Coordinates of C-alpha atoms and ligand atoms in Angstrom, one line a residue:
M1 CA 50.2 -15.3 75.9
L2 CA 49.9 -15.8 79.6
D3 CA 50.8 -19.4 80.5
S4 CA 49.5 -19.2 84.0
P5 CA 48.0 -15.9 85.2
L6 CA 48.6 -14.7 88.7
P7 CA 46.2 -16.7 90.9
G8 CA 43.2 -14.5 91.8
F9 CA 43.5 -12.4 88.6
T10 CA 40.7 -12.4 86.0
P11 CA 42.2 -11.9 82.5
W12 CA 40.3 -10.5 79.6
P13 CA 38.7 -13.1 77.4
P14 CA 41.2 -14.3 74.8
A15 CA 39.3 -12.9 71.8
E16 CA 39.2 -9.5 73.3
A17 CA 42.8 -9.5 74.3
E18 CA 43.7 -10.6 70.8
L19 CA 41.7 -7.7 69.4
Y20 CA 43.4 -5.1 71.6
R21 CA 46.8 -6.5 70.6
S22 CA 46.1 -6.7 66.9
L23 CA 44.9 -3.1 66.9
G24 CA 48.1 -2.0 68.7
Y25 CA 46.2 -0.9 71.8
W26 CA 48.2 -3.4 73.9
T27 CA 51.8 -3.2 72.8
G28 CA 53.6 -5.8 74.9
E29 CA 55.7 -3.1 76.5
T30 CA 56.2 -3.2 80.3
F31 CA 56.8 -0.2 82.6
S32 CA 60.5 -1.2 82.8
D33 CA 60.7 -1.3 79.0
L34 CA 59.2 2.1 78.9
L35 CA 61.7 3.6 81.3
A36 CA 64.6 1.9 79.6
A37 CA 63.5 3.3 76.2
R38 CA 63.1 6.8 77.6
A39 CA 66.5 6.6 79.4
A40 CA 68.1 5.5 76.2
R41 CA 66.5 8.2 74.0
H42 CA 67.0 11.2 76.3
P43 CA 69.2 10.2 79.2
D44 CA 69.9 13.7 80.3
A45 CA 66.4 15.1 80.3
V46 CA 65.0 15.7 83.8
A47 CA 62.6 12.9 84.8
V48 CA 61.7 13.7 88.4
V49 CA 62.0 16.7 90.6
D50 CA 60.9 17.6 94.1
T51 CA 62.3 20.2 96.6
A52 CA 65.1 17.9 97.6
Q53 CA 65.9 15.8 94.5
R54 CA 66.4 16.2 90.7
W55 CA 67.0 13.1 88.6
T56 CA 67.5 12.7 84.9
Y57 CA 66.0 9.7 83.0
A58 CA 69.4 8.0 83.1
E59 CA 69.7 8.5 86.9
L60 CA 66.1 7.3 87.5
Q61 CA 66.8 4.2 85.5
T62 CA 70.0 3.4 87.4
R63 CA 68.3 4.1 90.8
A64 CA 65.4 1.9 89.9
Q65 CA 67.7 -0.9 88.8
E66 CA 69.8 -0.6 91.9
L67 CA 66.7 -0.9 94.1
A68 CA 65.4 -3.8 92.0
T69 CA 68.6 -5.7 92.7
G70 CA 68.4 -4.9 96.4
F71 CA 64.7 -6.0 96.6
A72 CA 65.7 -9.3 95.0
E73 CA 68.6 -9.8 97.4
L74 CA 66.2 -9.2 100.3
G75 CA 64.1 -12.0 99.0
I76 CA 61.3 -10.2 97.1
R77 CA 60.4 -12.3 94.1
P78 CA 58.5 -11.7 90.9
R79 CA 54.8 -11.5 91.6
D80 CA 55.3 -10.8 95.3
R81 CA 53.0 -8.0 96.5
V82 CA 54.6 -5.0 98.3
L83 CA 52.6 -2.3 100.0
V84 CA 53.9 1.2 99.1
Q85 CA 52.8 4.0 101.5
L86 CA 54.9 7.0 100.5
P87 CA 54.0 10.7 100.3
N88 CA 54.8 12.9 97.3
I89 CA 58.5 12.5 97.2
A90 CA 60.9 11.6 94.4
E91 CA 61.6 8.2 96.0
F92 CA 58.0 7.2 95.2
V93 CA 59.0 7.0 91.5
E94 CA 62.2 5.1 91.9
V95 CA 60.5 2.6 94.3
I96 CA 57.7 1.8 91.9
F97 CA 60.0 1.4 88.9
G98 CA 62.4 -0.6 91.1
L99 CA 59.5 -3.0 92.0
F100 CA 58.4 -3.2 88.3
Q101 CA 61.9 -4.1 87.4
A102 CA 62.0 -6.8 90.0
G103 CA 58.7 -8.1 88.8
A104 CA 57.1 -7.4 92.2
L105 CA 53.7 -5.8 92.4
P106 CA 53.3 -2.5 94.2
V107 CA 50.0 -2.2 96.2
F108 CA 49.3 1.5 96.3
C109 CA 48.3 2.8 99.7
L110 CA 47.7 6.4 100.7
P111 CA 49.7 8.3 103.3
A112 CA 46.5 8.9 105.2
H113 CA 45.8 5.2 105.7
R114 CA 46.2 3.8 109.2
Q115 CA 46.2 0.3 110.6
A116 CA 42.4 -0.1 110.0
E117 CA 43.1 0.2 106.3
L118 CA 46.6 -1.2 106.0
V119 CA 46.2 -4.4 107.9
P120 CA 43.3 -5.7 105.8
I121 CA 45.1 -4.5 102.6
A122 CA 48.3 -6.4 103.7
Q123 CA 46.2 -9.5 104.5
A124 CA 44.1 -9.5 101.3
S125 CA 47.1 -8.9 99.1
G126 CA 49.4 -11.3 101.0
A127 CA 52.1 -8.7 100.9
V128 CA 55.6 -9.7 101.8
A129 CA 57.0 -6.1 102.4
L130 CA 55.8 -2.6 103.2
I131 CA 57.7 0.4 101.9
T132 CA 57.0 3.6 103.8
C133 CA 58.8 6.7 105.1
H134 CA 59.8 7.3 108.7
H135 CA 57.9 10.5 109.5
H136 CA 55.5 12.4 107.4
Q137 CA 53.5 15.4 108.7
L138 CA 54.6 14.5 112.2
F139 CA 53.2 11.0 112.1
D140 CA 55.5 8.0 112.7
H141 CA 54.8 5.8 109.7
A142 CA 57.7 3.4 110.6
A143 CA 55.9 2.6 113.9
L144 CA 52.6 2.1 112.0
A145 CA 54.4 -0.3 109.6
E146 CA 55.6 -2.4 112.6
T147 CA 52.0 -2.7 113.8
V148 CA 51.0 -3.8 110.3
R149 CA 53.9 -6.3 110.2
G150 CA 52.7 -7.7 113.6
A151 CA 49.2 -8.3 112.2
A152 CA 49.9 -9.6 108.7
A153 CA 51.5 -13.1 108.7
E154 CA 53.3 -12.9 105.4
L155 CA 54.7 -9.4 105.8
D156 CA 58.4 -9.9 106.5
H157 CA 60.1 -6.7 105.6
V158 CA 59.6 -3.0 106.5
I159 CA 61.6 -0.8 104.2
V160 CA 61.8 2.9 105.2
V161 CA 62.8 6.1 103.5
A162 CA 64.7 7.5 106.4
D163 CA 64.3 11.1 107.6
R164 CA 66.8 13.3 106.0
G165 CA 70.2 12.9 107.6
A166 CA 69.0 10.2 109.9
A167 CA 69.3 6.4 109.9
A168 CA 66.2 4.1 109.4
P169 CA 64.8 3.0 112.7
A170 CA 66.0 -0.3 114.2
G171 CA 64.4 -3.4 112.8
T172 CA 63.6 -1.8 109.5
V173 CA 65.7 -1.7 106.3
G174 CA 66.6 1.8 105.0
L175 CA 65.8 2.2 101.3
D176 CA 69.4 3.5 100.7
E177 CA 70.9 0.4 102.3
L178 CA 69.2 -1.6 99.6
R179 CA 71.0 -0.2 96.6
R180 CA 73.1 -2.8 94.8
T181 CA 75.0 -2.7 91.5
P182 CA 72.4 -3.8 89.0
G183 CA 72.4 -7.5 88.1
E184 CA 70.0 -9.6 86.1
F185 CA 66.3 -9.0 86.0
P186 CA 63.4 -11.3 85.4
V187 CA 61.8 -11.2 81.9
L188 CA 58.3 -10.1 82.3
D189 CA 55.2 -10.5 80.2
A190 CA 53.2 -7.3 79.6
A191 CA 50.0 -9.3 80.0
E192 CA 51.0 -9.8 83.7
V193 CA 49.6 -7.8 86.5
A194 CA 51.9 -4.9 87.1
F195 CA 50.4 -3.5 90.4
L196 CA 47.3 -3.4 92.6
Q197 CA 45.3 -0.2 93.1
L198 CA 42.7 0.2 95.8
S199 CA 39.0 0.7 95.1
G200 CA 37.7 3.9 96.8
G201 CA 35.2 3.5 99.6
S202 CA 34.8 -0.2 99.7
T203 CA 33.9 -2.2 102.8
G204 CA 34.8 -5.6 104.1
I205 CA 37.7 -7.3 102.4
P206 CA 39.5 -4.5 100.5
K207 CA 38.8 -4.5 96.8
L208 CA 42.2 -4.7 95.1
I209 CA 42.4 -3.7 91.4
P210 CA 44.8 -5.7 89.3
R211 CA 46.1 -3.6 86.4
T212 CA 48.4 -5.1 83.8
H213 CA 51.3 -3.5 81.9
D214 CA 49.4 -3.8 78.7
D215 CA 46.1 -2.3 79.8
Y216 CA 47.5 0.4 82.1
L217 CA 50.2 1.6 79.6
Y218 CA 47.5 1.9 77.0
S219 CA 45.4 4.1 79.3
V220 CA 48.5 6.2 80.1
R221 CA 49.4 6.6 76.4
R222 CA 45.9 7.6 75.4
S223 CA 45.7 10.0 78.4
A224 CA 49.0 11.6 77.5
E225 CA 47.7 12.1 73.9
L226 CA 44.4 13.6 75.0
C227 CA 46.0 16.0 77.5
G228 CA 48.5 17.2 75.0
L229 CA 51.7 16.0 76.8
D230 CA 55.1 16.1 75.1
S231 CA 58.7 16.1 76.2
G232 CA 58.3 19.8 77.3
S233 CA 55.5 19.0 79.7
V234 CA 56.0 19.2 83.4
Y235 CA 53.3 17.4 85.4
L236 CA 52.8 18.5 89.0
A237 CA 51.6 15.7 91.3
A238 CA 49.8 17.8 93.9
L239 CA 47.2 15.1 94.9
P240 CA 48.5 12.0 96.7
V241 CA 50.5 10.4 94.0
A242 CA 49.4 6.8 94.7
H243 CA 45.9 7.8 93.6
N244 CA 44.9 6.6 90.1
F245 CA 44.2 10.2 89.0
P246 CA 47.6 11.7 89.5
M247 CA 49.2 8.4 88.6
S248 CA 47.8 8.1 85.1
S249 CA 45.3 10.7 84.1
P250 CA 47.7 11.7 82.6
G251 CA 49.7 11.9 85.8
I252 CA 53.2 11.0 86.5
L253 CA 53.2 8.0 84.3
G254 CA 51.8 10.1 81.4
A255 CA 54.6 12.6 81.9
L256 CA 57.3 9.9 81.8
F257 CA 55.6 8.3 78.8
A258 CA 55.9 11.6 77.0
G259 CA 59.5 12.1 78.0
G260 CA 58.5 15.1 80.1
T261 CA 59.2 15.8 83.8
V262 CA 57.4 14.7 87.0
A263 CA 57.3 17.4 89.7
L264 CA 56.1 16.4 93.2
A265 CA 54.5 18.8 95.6
A266 CA 54.6 17.9 99.3
D267 CA 51.0 19.1 99.7
P268 CA 48.3 20.6 97.4
T269 CA 47.9 23.9 99.3
P270 CA 48.3 27.0 97.0
S271 CA 51.4 28.1 98.9
T272 CA 53.2 24.9 98.3
A273 CA 51.9 24.1 94.9
F274 CA 52.2 27.6 93.5
A275 CA 55.8 27.8 94.6
A276 CA 56.4 24.4 92.8
I277 CA 54.7 25.6 89.6
E278 CA 56.9 28.7 89.5
R279 CA 60.1 26.8 90.4
F280 CA 59.7 23.8 88.1
G281 CA 57.8 25.5 85.2
V282 CA 54.8 23.2 85.7
T283 CA 52.6 23.0 82.6
I284 CA 49.8 20.7 83.7
S285 CA 48.3 19.3 86.9
G286 CA 45.2 17.6 88.2
L287 CA 43.0 18.4 91.2
V288 CA 39.8 17.4 92.9
P289 CA 37.1 20.2 92.7
P290 CA 37.5 21.5 96.3
L291 CA 41.2 22.1 95.7
A292 CA 40.6 23.6 92.3
R293 CA 38.3 26.1 94.1
V294 CA 41.0 27.0 96.6
W295 CA 43.6 27.5 93.9
A296 CA 41.2 29.6 91.9
E297 CA 40.3 31.7 94.9
R298 CA 43.9 32.3 95.9
A299 CA 44.8 33.2 92.3
E300 CA 41.9 35.6 92.1
A301 CA 43.0 37.2 95.3
G302 CA 46.5 37.7 93.9
T303 CA 49.6 35.6 94.3
P304 CA 53.2 36.6 94.3
H305 CA 54.0 33.4 92.3
D306 CA 54.3 33.3 88.5
L307 CA 51.8 30.7 87.3
S308 CA 52.2 31.6 83.6
S309 CA 53.7 28.2 82.7
L310 CA 50.6 26.3 83.7
R311 CA 48.4 25.5 80.7
V312 CA 46.1 22.7 81.5
L313 CA 44.3 21.8 84.8
L314 CA 42.5 18.5 85.0
V315 CA 39.6 18.5 87.4
G316 CA 38.0 15.2 88.6
G317 CA 37.5 12.6 91.2
A318 CA 34.2 14.2 92.2
R319 CA 31.6 16.2 90.4
C320 CA 32.9 19.6 89.4
P321 CA 30.1 22.1 89.7
D322 CA 29.5 23.9 86.4
E323 CA 30.1 27.3 88.1
L324 CA 33.5 26.2 89.4
A325 CA 34.5 24.8 85.9
R326 CA 33.7 28.3 84.5
R327 CA 35.7 30.0 87.1
I328 CA 39.0 28.0 87.0
G329 CA 40.1 28.9 83.5
P330 CA 40.1 32.7 83.9
A331 CA 41.4 32.6 87.5
L332 CA 44.5 30.4 86.7
G333 CA 45.0 31.1 83.0
V334 CA 44.5 27.5 82.1
T335 CA 42.3 25.3 79.9
V336 CA 40.1 23.1 82.1
Q337 CA 39.9 19.5 81.3
Q338 CA 37.3 17.5 83.2
V339 CA 38.1 13.9 84.0
F340 CA 35.7 11.3 85.2
G341 CA 37.6 8.1 86.0
M342 CA 37.9 5.2 88.3
A343 CA 40.8 3.0 89.4
E344 CA 38.9 0.0 87.9
G345 CA 39.5 1.4 84.5
L346 CA 37.2 3.7 82.4
V347 CA 38.4 7.3 82.2
C348 CA 36.4 10.0 80.4
Y349 CA 37.9 13.3 79.4
T350 CA 36.6 16.5 77.9
R351 CA 38.9 17.3 75.0
L352 CA 41.1 20.4 75.0
D353 CA 39.4 21.7 71.9
D354 CA 35.8 20.9 73.0
P355 CA 33.3 23.7 72.9
E356 CA 33.0 25.7 76.2
E357 CA 29.6 24.2 76.9
V358 CA 31.1 20.7 76.8
I359 CA 34.1 21.5 79.0
M360 CA 32.0 23.4 81.6
G361 CA 28.9 21.2 81.6
T362 CA 29.9 17.6 81.1
Q363 CA 32.4 15.1 82.5
G364 CA 33.7 14.2 79.1
R365 CA 33.6 11.1 77.0
P366 CA 35.4 7.7 77.2
M367 CA 39.0 8.0 76.0
S368 CA 39.1 4.9 73.9
D369 CA 37.0 4.1 70.9
L370 CA 36.9 0.5 72.2
D371 CA 35.4 1.6 75.5
Q372 CA 31.8 0.4 75.8
V373 CA 29.5 2.3 78.0
A374 CA 25.8 1.6 78.7
V375 CA 23.3 3.4 80.9
V376 CA 20.9 0.9 82.5
D377 CA 18.0 0.7 85.0
A378 CA 17.9 -1.5 88.2
D379 CA 17.1 -4.5 86.1
G380 CA 20.0 -4.0 83.7
A381 CA 17.8 -2.8 80.9
P382 CA 18.9 0.2 78.8
V383 CA 17.2 3.5 79.8
A384 CA 15.7 5.8 77.2
P385 CA 18.4 7.8 75.4
G386 CA 19.5 10.7 77.5
A387 CA 17.8 9.5 80.7
D388 CA 19.5 9.0 84.0
G389 CA 20.6 5.5 84.8
M390 CA 23.5 3.4 86.1
L391 CA 26.7 3.4 84.1
I392 CA 28.2 0.0 83.2
T393 CA 31.3 -0.4 81.1
K394 CA 33.9 -2.7 79.6
G395 CA 36.9 -2.1 77.4
P396 CA 40.6 -2.5 76.9
Y397 CA 41.7 -1.1 80.2
T398 CA 38.7 -1.8 82.5
I399 CA 39.3 -4.8 84.8
R400 CA 37.2 -7.9 84.6
G401 CA 37.4 -8.7 88.2
Y402 CA 39.0 -7.7 91.5
Y403 CA 42.0 -9.5 92.8
N404 CA 41.0 -12.7 94.6
N405 CA 37.5 -11.6 95.6
P406 CA 34.7 -13.7 94.1
E407 CA 32.0 -12.1 96.3
A408 CA 32.9 -8.6 95.2
N409 CA 33.1 -9.8 91.6
E410 CA 29.7 -11.2 91.8
R411 CA 28.3 -7.9 92.9
S412 CA 30.4 -5.6 90.7
F413 CA 30.5 -7.4 87.3
T414 CA 27.7 -8.7 85.1
A415 CA 27.9 -12.2 83.7
E416 CA 29.1 -10.6 80.4
G417 CA 32.0 -8.9 82.1
W418 CA 30.6 -5.4 82.3
Y419 CA 31.8 -3.4 85.4
R420 CA 29.0 -1.8 87.4
T421 CA 30.4 1.6 88.2
G422 CA 27.7 2.5 90.7
D423 CA 27.5 6.0 89.1
V424 CA 24.3 7.5 87.9
V425 CA 24.9 9.3 84.7
A426 CA 23.1 10.7 81.6
L427 CA 24.6 10.0 78.2
R428 CA 24.2 12.9 75.8
P429 CA 23.7 12.5 72.1
D430 CA 27.2 13.8 71.5
G431 CA 28.7 11.0 73.6
N432 CA 29.6 13.1 76.6
L433 CA 28.5 12.0 80.1
V434 CA 27.0 14.0 82.8
V435 CA 27.5 12.5 86.3
K436 CA 24.3 12.9 88.3
G437 CA 25.2 11.0 91.5
R438 CA 25.7 7.5 92.8
D439 CA 23.7 4.5 93.5
G440 CA 24.5 3.0 96.9
D441 CA 26.0 4.3 100.0
R442 CA 29.3 5.8 99.2
V443 CA 30.0 9.4 100.2
N444 CA 32.3 11.3 97.8
R445 CA 34.1 13.7 100.2
G446 CA 36.0 15.9 97.8
G447 CA 37.2 12.9 95.8
E448 CA 38.0 10.8 98.8
K449 CA 35.5 8.0 99.0
V450 CA 33.9 6.9 102.3
S451 CA 31.9 3.7 102.6
A452 CA 28.8 4.3 104.8
E453 CA 28.9 0.7 106.0
E454 CA 32.5 0.8 107.0
L455 CA 32.1 4.0 109.1
E456 CA 28.9 2.6 110.6
E457 CA 30.7 -0.5 111.7
H458 CA 33.3 1.6 113.6
L459 CA 30.6 3.8 115.2
L460 CA 28.7 0.7 116.4
E461 CA 31.7 -0.2 118.5
H462 CA 31.2 2.9 120.6
P463 CA 29.3 1.9 123.8
A464 CA 27.1 5.0 123.6
V465 CA 25.9 4.1 120.1
R466 CA 23.0 1.7 119.8
D467 CA 22.7 2.1 116.0
A468 CA 24.3 4.3 113.3
A469 CA 23.6 5.3 109.7
I470 CA 25.9 7.4 107.6
V471 CA 24.5 9.6 104.8
S472 CA 26.0 12.2 102.6
V473 CA 25.1 15.9 103.0
P474 CA 25.7 18.4 100.3
D475 CA 28.6 20.7 101.1
A476 CA 29.7 23.9 99.3
A477 CA 33.4 23.2 99.8
L478 CA 33.7 19.4 99.5
G479 CA 30.7 18.6 97.4
E480 CA 29.6 16.0 100.0
R481 CA 30.3 15.5 103.7
T482 CA 29.4 12.6 106.0
C483 CA 26.6 12.9 108.6
A484 CA 26.2 10.2 111.2
F485 CA 22.7 9.6 112.4
V486 CA 22.9 7.9 115.8
L487 CA 20.6 6.2 118.1
A488 CA 22.0 6.6 121.6
T489 CA 22.2 3.7 124.0
D490 CA 21.2 6.1 126.8
P491 CA 19.4 9.1 125.3
A492 CA 20.4 11.1 128.4
A493 CA 24.1 10.5 127.5
A494 CA 24.2 10.8 123.8
P495 CA 27.7 10.9 122.3
T496 CA 29.0 14.2 120.8
L497 CA 30.6 14.7 117.4
A498 CA 34.0 15.3 119.0
E499 CA 33.8 12.1 121.1
L500 CA 32.8 10.0 118.0
R501 CA 35.6 11.5 115.9
K502 CA 38.2 10.8 118.5
F503 CA 36.9 7.3 119.0
V504 CA 37.0 6.4 115.3
R505 CA 40.4 8.0 114.9
E506 CA 41.8 5.9 117.8
R507 CA 40.6 2.8 116.0
G508 CA 43.2 3.6 113.4
V509 CA 41.1 4.9 110.6
A510 CA 42.2 7.4 107.9
A511 CA 41.3 11.0 108.9
W512 CA 39.1 11.7 105.9
K513 CA 36.6 9.0 107.1
L514 CA 35.8 10.6 110.4
P515 CA 32.2 11.8 110.6
D516 CA 31.7 15.5 109.8
L517 CA 28.3 15.9 111.5
V518 CA 26.3 13.9 114.0
Q519 CA 22.5 13.9 114.5
V520 CA 21.2 12.0 117.4
V521 CA 17.7 10.7 116.7
D522 CA 15.0 8.5 118.4
S523 CA 14.5 6.2 115.5
F524 CA 15.5 5.4 112.0
P525 CA 13.1 5.4 109.0
E526 CA 13.0 1.9 107.5
T527 CA 12.7 0.6 104.0
G528 CA 10.0 -1.8 103.1
V529 CA 12.2 -4.8 104.1
G530 CA 13.1 -3.3 107.5
K531 CA 16.5 -2.0 106.6
T532 CA 17.5 1.5 107.7
S533 CA 16.7 3.8 104.9
R534 CA 19.6 6.1 104.2
R535 CA 17.6 7.7 101.5
A536 CA 14.9 8.8 103.9
L537 CA 17.6 10.1 106.3
R538 CA 19.1 12.2 103.5
A539 CA 15.6 13.5 102.6
A540 CA 15.0 14.4 106.3
L541 CA 18.3 16.3 106.4
S542 CA 17.6 18.4 103.3
E543 CA 14.1 19.1 104.5
R544 CA 15.6 20.4 107.7
A545 CA 18.1 22.5 105.8
N546 CA 15.4 24.1 103.6
R547 CA 13.1 24.9 106.5
Ligands
OOB1 C1 38.9 8.5 90.6 O1 39.0 7.2 90.9 P1 38.4 6.4 92.2 O2 38.6 5.0 91.9 O3 39.0 7.0 93.5 O4 36.9 6.8 92.3 C2 36.0 6.6 91.2 C3 34.7 7.2 91.4 C4 33.7 7.2 90.2 O5 33.1 5.9 90.1 C5 32.8 8.3 90.6 O6 31.9 7.9 91.6 C6 33.7 9.3 91.2 O7 34.8 8.6 91.7 N1 34.2 10.3 90.2 C7 33.5 11.3 89.7 C8 34.4 12.1 88.8 N2 35.5 11.4 88.8 C9 35.4 10.4 89.6 N3 32.2 11.7 90.0 C10 31.8 12.9 89.3 N4 32.6 13.6 88.5 C11 33.9 13.2 88.2 N5 34.6 14.0 87.4 O8 38.3 9.3 91.3 C12 39.6 9.0 89.4 C13 40.4 8.1 88.7 C14 41.0 8.5 87.5 C15 40.9 9.8 87.1 C16 40.1 10.7 87.8 C17 39.5 10.3 89.0

């Protein structure tokens, strides 16, 4: 089917691809085909709303095609990579469908990313353009974009969603200036890469996740089905919409697939989100556990907003404590659906009609009957049924390799093509998974992933830091937080938490990665081979906490 796959992309083996096609899991439909079909079927239904915009399917389709034509005129060609760093605004949706229509590949960045993240992402993807907003939450994203352009050789264009009523800053192209009467569009193959997602909490060269139209649309379709979406559904994107979870589990793409409505909330606080639920008649949304707790608490305390339209709340991205899972339903008047997923592919859901015990106590089961999951020990051998072990997986929407990154692929995939998730799980006899933790050194800070190694590298640049080790500490609100163990260059002048946070921030790092705690110590415990033992440090912390 694919004459010459995108260089750097690892396709599925032909026999498996053929199976997915013959069973109708991969349909050959692209994202542009999907939007065209929906716009033809119900042109006047509302596709996208936020506090400033409201577009029907026909309008969204026209806007996306006008942008696609403008992107092409600017010189963006099929298969070009384009960084997209936009907050939760309607323009996000027209931009990504405009890029799909032009055959260009969005690279999904988060609004919280700064130059320490964006520059390596731009370099690793070879992006030719960056689409951002001017200001968001008082931060000048257009200026950041210029910094990124200065550091990434191939990045020629900065395209900016201007502040309302203002022009785009000099040197950038305003998104609205790009709109052109729709012309011809490239014919795309659904087996092609549609976009690149980012792997959470990775170090070194960013791990870019190539997802094809075929595989991603299958996951969207199946998610929409399992989450009960239909044309009456209104999905609220409260989490940053570029994340895989609000994008496709079932997310904004699930809502569009079902012919429903995408509503976007500027932020996930109860005041903003509850107002959006009431105003747009939201029926379904998805949250990380710490936010689900905040919503439940606010609803229990009483809210002036009418939340009665909300029927389903997905909770995932990090382990939802059983106690919280039990609390959310009654507090918000919803059915809870746990979701355990990853941008690399595999997504597990509890089903809407599962027994209480499954919904409250497990992270669900794979959404596809062709998902393969295995729980293995450190040598890759299967553990005893029900025992804890490392989850590995492959299937019709789990990638076979990161984009252009042989070293990461060597580490993250087995020779047989299984993805090593790094998650420690137990597989119950009924097929549901319980997530027990993670192997390795990634902190899951309320769904945002922090690489221990990456943060250590930053801290090591501080003159007062001789050595640093990051470990996770349990936290009632976020699930986990980061604690920096530090050896001071001069013990009499040890750095403070505030100093270290400011230092890391000034290095241009996303805010969620700043250390939450610091412990200055005289020495680090070592593993047998002389490496710093983060495990021993974690144990020392919990011992101290229990004393
Ligand atoms: C989602 O995607 P990512 O790529 O940001 O992070 C994936 C990792 C998983 O490997 C696991 O460590 C953790 O996040 N995770 C969970 C979880 N859901 C994700 N850990 C425990 N319980 C859960 N329910 O986070 C993501 C992608 C699609 C849907 C939902 C979440």
